[in-house]
Coordinates of C-alpha atoms and ligand atoms in Angstrom, one line a residue:
M1 CA -134.6 -202.0 60.6
S2 CA -137.6 -199.8 61.4
E3 CA -139.7 -197.8 58.9
T4 CA -141.3 -194.4 59.8
I5 CA -145.1 -194.0 59.2
D6 CA -146.8 -190.7 58.6
E7 CA -150.0 -191.7 56.9
E8 CA -151.9 -192.2 60.1
P9 CA -153.6 -189.2 61.8
G10 CA -150.8 -187.7 63.9
N11 CA -150.1 -187.0 67.5
N12 CA -147.6 -184.1 66.8
N13 CA -147.3 -181.1 64.5
Y14 CA -144.5 -182.4 62.2
G15 CA -146.3 -185.1 60.3
F16 CA -144.5 -187.8 62.3
H17 CA -146.9 -190.5 63.4
G18 CA -144.8 -193.6 64.4
I19 CA -142.6 -196.4 63.1
V20 CA -143.0 -200.1 62.2
N21 CA -140.4 -202.2 64.1
N22 CA -138.5 -205.3 62.8
S23 CA -141.3 -207.6 63.8
G24 CA -143.7 -205.6 61.6
E25 CA -145.6 -204.0 64.5
Y26 CA -146.7 -200.4 64.5
T27 CA -145.3 -198.3 67.4
T28 CA -145.3 -194.5 68.1
G29 CA -141.4 -194.6 68.5
S30 CA -139.1 -192.8 70.8
D31 CA -137.9 -189.1 70.8
E32 CA -134.7 -190.3 69.1
D33 CA -136.7 -191.7 66.2
F34 CA -138.6 -188.4 65.9
S35 CA -135.4 -186.3 65.9
K36 CA -134.0 -188.6 63.2
Y37 CA -137.1 -188.2 61.2
L38 CA -136.9 -184.4 61.4
L39 CA -133.3 -184.4 60.3
D40 CA -134.1 -186.6 57.3
R41 CA -137.0 -184.4 56.4
M42 CA -134.9 -181.2 56.7
K43 CA -132.3 -182.7 54.4
Q44 CA -135.0 -183.7 51.9
L45 CA -136.5 -180.2 51.9
E46 CA -133.2 -178.5 51.6
S47 CA -132.1 -180.5 48.6
R48 CA -135.6 -180.0 47.0
N49 CA -135.2 -176.3 47.7
T50 CA -131.7 -176.2 46.1
M51 CA -133.1 -178.1 43.0
L52 CA -136.0 -175.6 42.6
K53 CA -133.7 -172.7 43.0
E54 CA -131.5 -174.1 40.2
Q55 CA -134.5 -174.7 38.0
C56 CA -135.7 -171.1 38.7
G57 CA -132.3 -169.7 37.8
Q58 CA -132.3 -171.8 34.6
I59 CA -135.8 -170.5 33.6
E60 CA -134.7 -167.0 34.4
S61 CA -131.7 -167.2 32.1
E62 CA -133.9 -168.8 29.4
K63 CA -136.4 -166.0 29.8
R64 CA -133.6 -163.4 29.5
F65 CA -132.3 -165.2 26.3
M66 CA -135.9 -165.3 24.9
E67 CA -136.4 -161.6 25.6
S68 CA -133.1 -160.7 23.9
Q69 CA -134.2 -162.9 20.9
K70 CA -137.6 -161.2 20.8
L71 CA -135.9 -157.8 20.8
K72 CA -133.6 -159.0 18.0
Y73 CA -136.4 -160.3 15.9
E74 CA -138.5 -157.2 16.5
R75 CA -135.6 -155.1 15.2
E76 CA -135.1 -157.4 12.2
S77 CA -138.8 -157.2 11.4
Q78 CA -138.8 -153.4 11.7
R79 CA -135.8 -153.3 9.3
L80 CA -137.5 -155.6 6.8
Q81 CA -140.8 -153.6 7.1
S82 CA -139.0 -150.3 6.3
E83 CA -137.0 -152.0 3.5
L84 CA -140.3 -153.3 2.1
D85 CA -142.0 -149.9 2.4
R86 CA -139.0 -148.4 0.7
L87 CA -139.2 -150.9 -2.1
K88 CA -142.9 -150.3 -2.5
S89 CA -142.6 -146.6 -2.5
V90 CA -140.3 -146.4 -5.5
P91 CA -142.2 -146.5 -8.9
L92 CA -143.3 -150.1 -9.5
V93 CA -143.5 -151.9 -12.8
V94 CA -146.8 -153.6 -13.5
A95 CA -147.0 -157.1 -15.0
N96 CA -149.2 -160.1 -15.3
V97 CA -148.6 -163.4 -13.7
V98 CA -148.2 -166.1 -16.3
D99 CA -147.3 -169.0 -14.0
V100 CA -146.3 -169.7 -10.5
F101 CA -143.8 -172.5 -9.7
D102 CA -143.5 -174.7 -6.6
D103 CA -140.0 -173.3 -5.8
G104 CA -141.6 -169.8 -5.3
R105 CA -140.5 -168.3 -8.6
V106 CA -143.0 -166.6 -10.7
L107 CA -143.2 -166.2 -14.5
I108 CA -144.5 -162.8 -15.4
R109 CA -145.2 -160.9 -18.6
S110 CA -144.5 -157.1 -18.5
S111 CA -147.1 -155.0 -20.3
T112 CA -144.4 -154.1 -22.9
G113 CA -144.1 -157.7 -23.9
P114 CA -141.1 -159.6 -22.5
Q115 CA -141.5 -162.4 -20.0
F116 CA -139.3 -162.7 -16.8
L117 CA -138.8 -165.4 -14.3
V118 CA -138.7 -163.5 -11.0
K119 CA -138.9 -164.1 -7.2
A120 CA -141.8 -163.0 -5.0
S121 CA -141.3 -161.1 -1.8
P122 CA -141.7 -163.5 1.2
E123 CA -144.2 -161.1 2.7
L124 CA -146.7 -161.7 -0.1
D125 CA -149.7 -163.9 0.4
E126 CA -148.9 -166.8 -2.0
D127 CA -152.6 -167.6 -2.5
L128 CA -153.1 -164.2 -4.3
L129 CA -150.3 -165.1 -6.7
I130 CA -152.3 -166.9 -9.4
P131 CA -151.9 -166.9 -13.2
G132 CA -153.7 -163.9 -14.6
S133 CA -153.3 -161.7 -11.5
R134 CA -151.7 -158.3 -11.9
V135 CA -148.7 -157.6 -9.8
A136 CA -146.3 -154.7 -9.1
L137 CA -142.6 -155.4 -9.4
N138 CA -139.6 -153.6 -8.0
Q139 CA -138.0 -151.6 -10.8
Q140 CA -134.5 -152.8 -10.2
T141 CA -134.8 -156.4 -8.9
L142 CA -138.1 -157.2 -10.7
A143 CA -139.1 -159.0 -7.5
V144 CA -142.9 -159.2 -7.1
V145 CA -143.7 -156.8 -4.2
D146 CA -147.4 -156.5 -4.4
V147 CA -150.5 -158.0 -5.9
I148 CA -152.8 -155.3 -7.3
P149 CA -156.3 -155.8 -6.1
V150 CA -158.9 -155.8 -8.9
S151 CA -160.4 -152.4 -7.8
D152 CA -156.9 -150.9 -8.0
E153 CA -156.4 -151.8 -11.6
P154 CA -154.5 -148.9 -13.2
V155 CA -157.2 -148.1 -15.7
I156 CA -159.5 -147.3 -12.8
S157 CA -157.1 -145.6 -10.4
A158 CA -155.4 -143.6 -13.1
M159 CA -158.5 -141.7 -14.1
E160 CA -161.2 -139.8 -12.4
V161 CA -164.5 -140.4 -14.2
I162 CA -167.4 -138.0 -13.3
E163 CA -170.6 -138.5 -15.1
S164 CA -172.2 -135.2 -14.2
Q165 CA -170.3 -132.1 -13.3
E166 CA -171.6 -129.4 -11.0
V167 CA -169.3 -126.6 -12.1
D168 CA -170.8 -123.9 -14.3
Y169 CA -169.3 -121.0 -16.4
S170 CA -170.7 -118.6 -13.8
Q171 CA -168.2 -120.0 -11.2
I172 CA -165.2 -118.9 -13.3
G173 CA -164.0 -115.4 -12.9
G174 CA -161.9 -113.3 -15.3
L175 CA -161.8 -115.7 -18.2
D176 CA -164.7 -114.6 -20.4
D177 CA -162.7 -114.7 -23.7
Q178 CA -161.3 -118.1 -22.8
I179 CA -164.7 -119.4 -21.9
R180 CA -166.0 -118.3 -25.3
E181 CA -163.1 -120.0 -27.2
V182 CA -163.4 -123.2 -25.3
S183 CA -167.1 -123.2 -25.7
E184 CA -166.7 -122.8 -29.5
S185 CA -164.2 -125.5 -29.9
V186 CA -165.4 -128.1 -27.4
E187 CA -169.0 -127.3 -26.6
L188 CA -170.4 -126.5 -30.0
P189 CA -169.1 -129.6 -31.8
L190 CA -170.8 -131.7 -29.2
T191 CA -174.1 -129.7 -28.9
R192 CA -174.5 -128.5 -32.6
P193 CA -172.4 -130.8 -34.8
E194 CA -174.7 -130.1 -37.7
S195 CA -173.4 -126.4 -37.8
F196 CA -169.9 -127.6 -38.6
V197 CA -171.2 -130.1 -41.2
R198 CA -173.3 -127.3 -42.9
I199 CA -170.4 -124.9 -43.1
G200 CA -168.0 -127.7 -44.0
I201 CA -165.3 -127.1 -41.4
S202 CA -163.8 -129.6 -39.0
P203 CA -163.9 -128.6 -35.3
P204 CA -160.5 -128.8 -33.5
K205 CA -159.8 -132.2 -32.2
G206 CA -158.0 -131.1 -29.1
V207 CA -157.8 -128.0 -27.1
M208 CA -154.7 -127.1 -25.0
L209 CA -155.0 -124.8 -22.1
Y210 CA -151.7 -123.4 -20.8
G211 CA -150.9 -121.0 -18.0
P212 CA -149.7 -120.8 -14.4
P213 CA -151.0 -123.2 -11.7
G214 CA -154.4 -122.5 -10.1
T215 CA -155.7 -120.2 -12.8
G216 CA -158.9 -122.3 -13.5
K217 CA -157.8 -124.7 -16.3
T218 CA -159.4 -127.7 -14.6
L219 CA -162.4 -125.6 -13.6
L220 CA -163.0 -124.6 -17.3
A221 CA -162.8 -128.2 -18.5
K222 CA -165.3 -129.3 -15.9
A223 CA -167.6 -126.4 -16.8
V224 CA -167.6 -127.4 -20.4
A225 CA -168.4 -131.0 -19.5
H226 CA -171.3 -129.7 -17.4
R227 CA -172.7 -127.6 -20.3
T228 CA -172.6 -130.6 -22.7
N229 CA -173.7 -133.2 -20.2
A230 CA -170.6 -135.1 -21.2
T231 CA -168.8 -137.6 -19.0
F232 CA -165.7 -135.9 -17.6
I233 CA -162.6 -138.2 -17.6
R234 CA -159.6 -136.6 -15.9
V235 CA -156.1 -138.2 -16.2
V236 CA -152.9 -136.7 -14.9
G237 CA -149.9 -137.0 -17.3
S238 CA -147.3 -137.6 -14.6
E239 CA -149.3 -140.4 -13.1
L240 CA -149.7 -142.2 -16.4
V241 CA -145.9 -142.5 -16.7
Q242 CA -144.7 -142.6 -13.2
K243 CA -147.2 -144.6 -11.2
Y244 CA -147.5 -147.7 -13.3
I245 CA -144.4 -147.9 -15.4
G246 CA -144.8 -149.9 -18.5
D247 CA -148.6 -149.4 -18.5
G248 CA -148.8 -145.8 -19.8
A249 CA -149.6 -146.8 -23.4
K250 CA -152.1 -149.4 -22.4
L251 CA -153.7 -146.9 -20.1
V252 CA -154.1 -144.3 -22.9
R253 CA -155.8 -147.0 -25.0
D254 CA -158.1 -147.9 -22.0
I255 CA -158.9 -144.2 -21.4
F256 CA -160.1 -143.7 -25.0
E257 CA -162.0 -147.0 -24.8
M258 CA -163.8 -145.7 -21.7
A259 CA -164.5 -142.4 -23.4
R260 CA -166.1 -144.2 -26.3
K261 CA -168.2 -146.3 -24.0
K262 CA -169.4 -143.3 -22.0
A263 CA -169.7 -140.9 -24.9
P264 CA -170.4 -138.0 -25.1
S265 CA -167.2 -137.5 -23.1
I266 CA -164.5 -135.0 -22.5
I267 CA -161.0 -136.4 -21.7
F268 CA -159.1 -133.9 -19.7
I269 CA -155.3 -134.6 -19.6
D270 CA -153.8 -132.5 -16.8
E271 CA -150.0 -132.0 -16.8
L272 CA -149.7 -132.8 -20.5
D273 CA -146.0 -131.8 -20.4
A274 CA -145.2 -135.0 -18.3
I275 CA -146.0 -137.1 -21.4
A276 CA -145.5 -134.6 -24.3
A277 CA -142.1 -133.0 -23.5
T278 CA -139.6 -132.6 -26.4
R279 CA -138.0 -136.0 -27.2
L280 CA -134.3 -136.3 -26.6
N281 CA -132.1 -138.6 -28.7
D282 CA -130.2 -140.1 -25.8
T283 CA -133.2 -141.8 -24.1
N284 CA -133.2 -143.9 -21.0
G285 CA -135.9 -146.4 -19.9
A286 CA -138.1 -143.8 -18.3
D287 CA -137.9 -141.5 -21.4
R288 CA -138.8 -144.5 -23.6
E289 CA -141.8 -145.1 -21.4
V290 CA -142.9 -141.5 -21.8
Q291 CA -142.4 -141.7 -25.6
R292 CA -144.5 -144.9 -25.8
T293 CA -147.3 -143.2 -23.9
L294 CA -147.1 -140.1 -26.1
M295 CA -147.1 -142.2 -29.3
Q296 CA -150.2 -144.0 -28.1
L297 CA -151.9 -140.7 -27.4
L298 CA -151.0 -139.3 -30.8
A299 CA -152.2 -142.5 -32.4
E300 CA -155.5 -142.4 -30.5
M301 CA -156.0 -138.7 -31.5
D302 CA -155.1 -139.4 -35.1
G303 CA -157.5 -142.3 -35.2
F304 CA -160.7 -140.7 -34.0
D305 CA -163.2 -138.7 -35.9
N306 CA -163.2 -135.1 -34.9
R307 CA -166.9 -134.8 -35.6
G308 CA -167.5 -137.5 -33.1
D309 CA -168.6 -137.1 -29.5
I310 CA -165.3 -137.3 -27.7
R311 CA -163.4 -134.1 -27.1
I312 CA -159.9 -133.7 -25.6
I313 CA -158.7 -130.9 -23.4
A314 CA -155.2 -130.8 -22.1
A315 CA -153.6 -128.5 -19.6
T316 CA -150.0 -127.6 -18.9
N317 CA -148.0 -125.1 -16.9
R318 CA -145.0 -125.7 -19.2
P319 CA -145.9 -125.0 -22.8
D320 CA -142.2 -124.3 -23.5
V321 CA -141.2 -127.9 -23.1
L322 CA -143.9 -129.4 -25.3
D323 CA -143.0 -131.6 -28.3
P324 CA -144.2 -129.6 -31.5
A325 CA -145.7 -132.8 -32.8
I326 CA -148.5 -132.4 -30.2
I327 CA -149.8 -129.1 -31.6
R328 CA -149.8 -130.2 -35.2
P329 CA -153.2 -129.7 -37.0
G330 CA -155.5 -132.6 -36.2
R331 CA -154.1 -132.9 -32.7
F332 CA -154.2 -130.1 -30.1
D333 CA -154.8 -127.5 -32.8
R334 CA -156.4 -124.9 -30.5
V335 CA -154.1 -123.5 -27.9
I336 CA -155.6 -121.2 -25.4
E337 CA -153.7 -119.2 -22.8
I338 CA -155.2 -119.1 -19.3
P339 CA -153.3 -116.2 -17.6
L340 CA -153.2 -115.0 -14.1
P341 CA -156.3 -112.8 -13.5
D342 CA -156.0 -109.0 -13.9
Q343 CA -157.6 -106.5 -11.5
T344 CA -161.1 -107.0 -12.9
G345 CA -160.6 -110.8 -13.0
R346 CA -159.5 -110.9 -9.4
E347 CA -162.4 -108.8 -8.3
S348 CA -164.9 -111.1 -10.0
I349 CA -163.1 -114.2 -8.6
F350 CA -163.4 -112.6 -5.1
Y351 CA -167.1 -112.0 -5.9
I352 CA -167.6 -115.6 -6.9
H353 CA -165.9 -117.0 -3.9
T354 CA -167.7 -114.7 -1.3
D355 CA -171.1 -114.7 -3.0
R356 CA -172.6 -117.4 -0.9
L357 CA -170.8 -116.5 2.3
S358 CA -171.9 -114.1 5.0
I359 CA -169.7 -111.0 4.6
D360 CA -169.8 -107.6 6.2
G361 CA -171.4 -104.8 4.1
D362 CA -168.1 -102.7 4.1
V363 CA -166.0 -105.5 2.4
D364 CA -164.4 -103.8 -0.6
L365 CA -163.7 -106.4 -3.3
A366 CA -162.0 -103.9 -5.6
K367 CA -159.5 -103.0 -2.8
L368 CA -158.9 -106.7 -2.2
A369 CA -158.3 -107.2 -5.9
K370 CA -155.7 -104.4 -5.8
L371 CA -154.0 -106.0 -2.9
T372 CA -153.6 -109.3 -4.5
E373 CA -151.8 -108.5 -7.7
G374 CA -150.1 -111.7 -9.0
A375 CA -152.4 -114.0 -7.1
S376 CA -154.1 -116.9 -9.0
G377 CA -157.8 -117.9 -8.7
A378 CA -156.7 -120.7 -6.4
D379 CA -154.9 -118.2 -4.1
I380 CA -158.1 -116.1 -3.9
G381 CA -160.1 -119.2 -3.0
A382 CA -157.6 -119.9 -0.3
I383 CA -157.7 -116.2 1.0
V384 CA -161.5 -116.3 1.3
M385 CA -161.4 -119.7 3.1
E386 CA -158.7 -118.4 5.5
A387 CA -160.7 -115.2 6.2
G388 CA -163.7 -117.4 7.0
M389 CA -161.6 -119.4 9.5
F390 CA -160.5 -116.1 11.2
A391 CA -164.1 -115.1 11.5
V392 CA -165.1 -118.5 13.0
R393 CA -162.1 -118.2 15.4
Q394 CA -163.4 -114.8 16.6
N395 CA -166.9 -116.1 16.9
N396 CA -168.2 -113.5 14.5
D397 CA -171.4 -113.8 12.4
S398 CA -169.8 -112.7 9.2
I399 CA -166.4 -112.2 7.5
S400 CA -165.0 -108.7 7.9
M401 CA -162.7 -106.7 5.7
S402 CA -159.9 -107.0 8.3
N403 CA -160.4 -110.8 8.2
L404 CA -159.8 -110.7 4.5
V405 CA -156.8 -108.4 4.7
E406 CA -155.2 -110.6 7.3
A407 CA -155.9 -113.7 5.1
V408 CA -154.3 -111.9 2.1
D409 CA -151.2 -111.4 4.2
K410 CA -151.2 -115.0 5.4
V411 CA -151.8 -116.6 2.0
I412 CA -149.6 -114.5 -0.2
S413 CA -147.1 -113.4 2.5
A414 CA -146.9 -109.8 1.4
P415 CA -145.6 -107.9 4.5
D416 CA -146.0 -104.5 3.0
I417 CA -149.8 -104.9 2.9
I418 CA -150.0 -104.6 6.7
N419 CA -147.9 -101.4 6.5
D420 CA -150.0 -99.8 3.7
P421 CA -151.4 -96.6 5.3
S422 CA -154.6 -96.8 3.1
L423 CA -155.5 -100.0 5.0
Q424 CA -155.0 -98.9 8.5
M425 CA -158.8 -98.4 8.8
F426 CA -159.3 -102.2 8.4
S427 CA -156.8 -103.4 10.9
Ligands
LIG501 N1 -160.7 -118.2 -12.7 C1 -161.2 -118.7 -11.6 N2 -162.4 -118.4 -11.1 C2 -162.8 -118.9 -9.9 N3 -162.1 -119.7 -9.2 C3 -160.9 -120.1 -9.6 C4 -160.4 -119.6 -10.8 N4 -159.2 -120.1 -11.0 C5 -159.0 -121.0 -10.0 N5 -160.0 -120.9 -9.1 C6 -160.1 -121.7 -7.8 O1 -158.9 -122.5 -7.7 C7 -159.2 -123.8 -7.6 C8 -158.1 -124.6 -8.5 O2 -158.3 -124.2 -9.8 P1 -158.0 -125.2 -11.0 O3 -157.7 -126.6 -10.5 O4 -159.0 -125.0 -12.1 O5 -156.6 -124.6 -11.5 P2 -155.6 -125.2 -12.6 O6 -155.3 -124.1 -13.5 O7 -156.2 -126.4 -13.2 O8 -154.3 -125.6 -11.7 P3 -153.2 -126.6 -12.0 O9 -152.4 -126.1 -13.2 O10 -152.4 -126.5 -10.8 O11 -153.8 -127.9 -12.2 C9 -160.6 -124.0 -8.2 O12 -161.3 -125.1 -7.7 C10 -161.2 -122.7 -7.8 O13 -161.7 -122.8 -6.5

């Protein structure tokens, strides 16, 4: 037997350097030995090549499998995410965590009292689920879908608290009578309480402003707060009962508590109809929630001294649906209509909104007021803003009458305005 050697530095280009014969001596070998070596080497390389090709094929098919798995999981994850978003977007019930068990179940207490043993969504960070934390539950399954961060506590997010208001009566157009009435019933009891004591009458506890949207109800409430240096606390009725179900009554308590702490204060309840609509006999869960919130509001109103330094103003666009209990004496006993502005009102609102702007000398506010019959103060604000945008787009230095007429058309979509012959001079 002879053994090929290729460790030694070679004398050919194939890595063949010689053989060791049967006597153990090294020899460079014959041509035959060299051919045999090449043949063996070729076979070796071919089989290695085949093996590597197989491995490569195997890895390729594993890669394809992994890619299809990845695609499948991505789709699954998207589906779960949209399911989760959907669950989170429906109104959620707020509850407190009482205990968390090892098997992932959570004992919660709803704000209306009963306790439930529920599951937590797997997406939730378990570390945040601790006894005492506030959580949001899916309304149907009661699964915990979110942990409410401390800064998102309903009492804070449900109300807007502004300690000093910038709005003044002079920024409200066309509501002189209403300003006087609100001032008498809200401002005087706060600024001159002794006058009421002297005469022996009680000021109204609550004032209700009703009228179409955008007519200045919120503006009026803010202006009163400014005049009295009172803290302005604004809550929206629909949010109290729809955003954090089960918490409406507690929120009402918290709001009055906050008003007492920050007194003198004005609580402004926007969309009062969402919590004070006429009660039906056949009530479902959501109606009961509304009722509980309203009962708490009435209890708070009945409980506080109307000579104190908390005033309540409510606003609604739907006075027709209100529960009569809400306007009983000692509650919202002063009801003030805030109507759409008339010609003079619209003119003064145009004046207020254009006063600080750069406008052309020929701008005719009376004409604009005439063109905007049926428009609210908010519509007029939007018209002026839109006219300003037209002027900016045209690179002008000031707002022209034609900018305003065009804006009227855009905001209140009244096509006849453009065809009105008396306005041709402005277009
Ligand atoms: N009488 C008004 N005078 C001047 N501006 C007004 C008047 N009414 C409304 N506006 C303008 O419209 C905006 C919206 O008005 P505001 O929020 O007070 O209306 P609202 O009656 O409370 O509406 P909603 O019922 O929709 O809550 C104001 O910020 C102001 O720019």
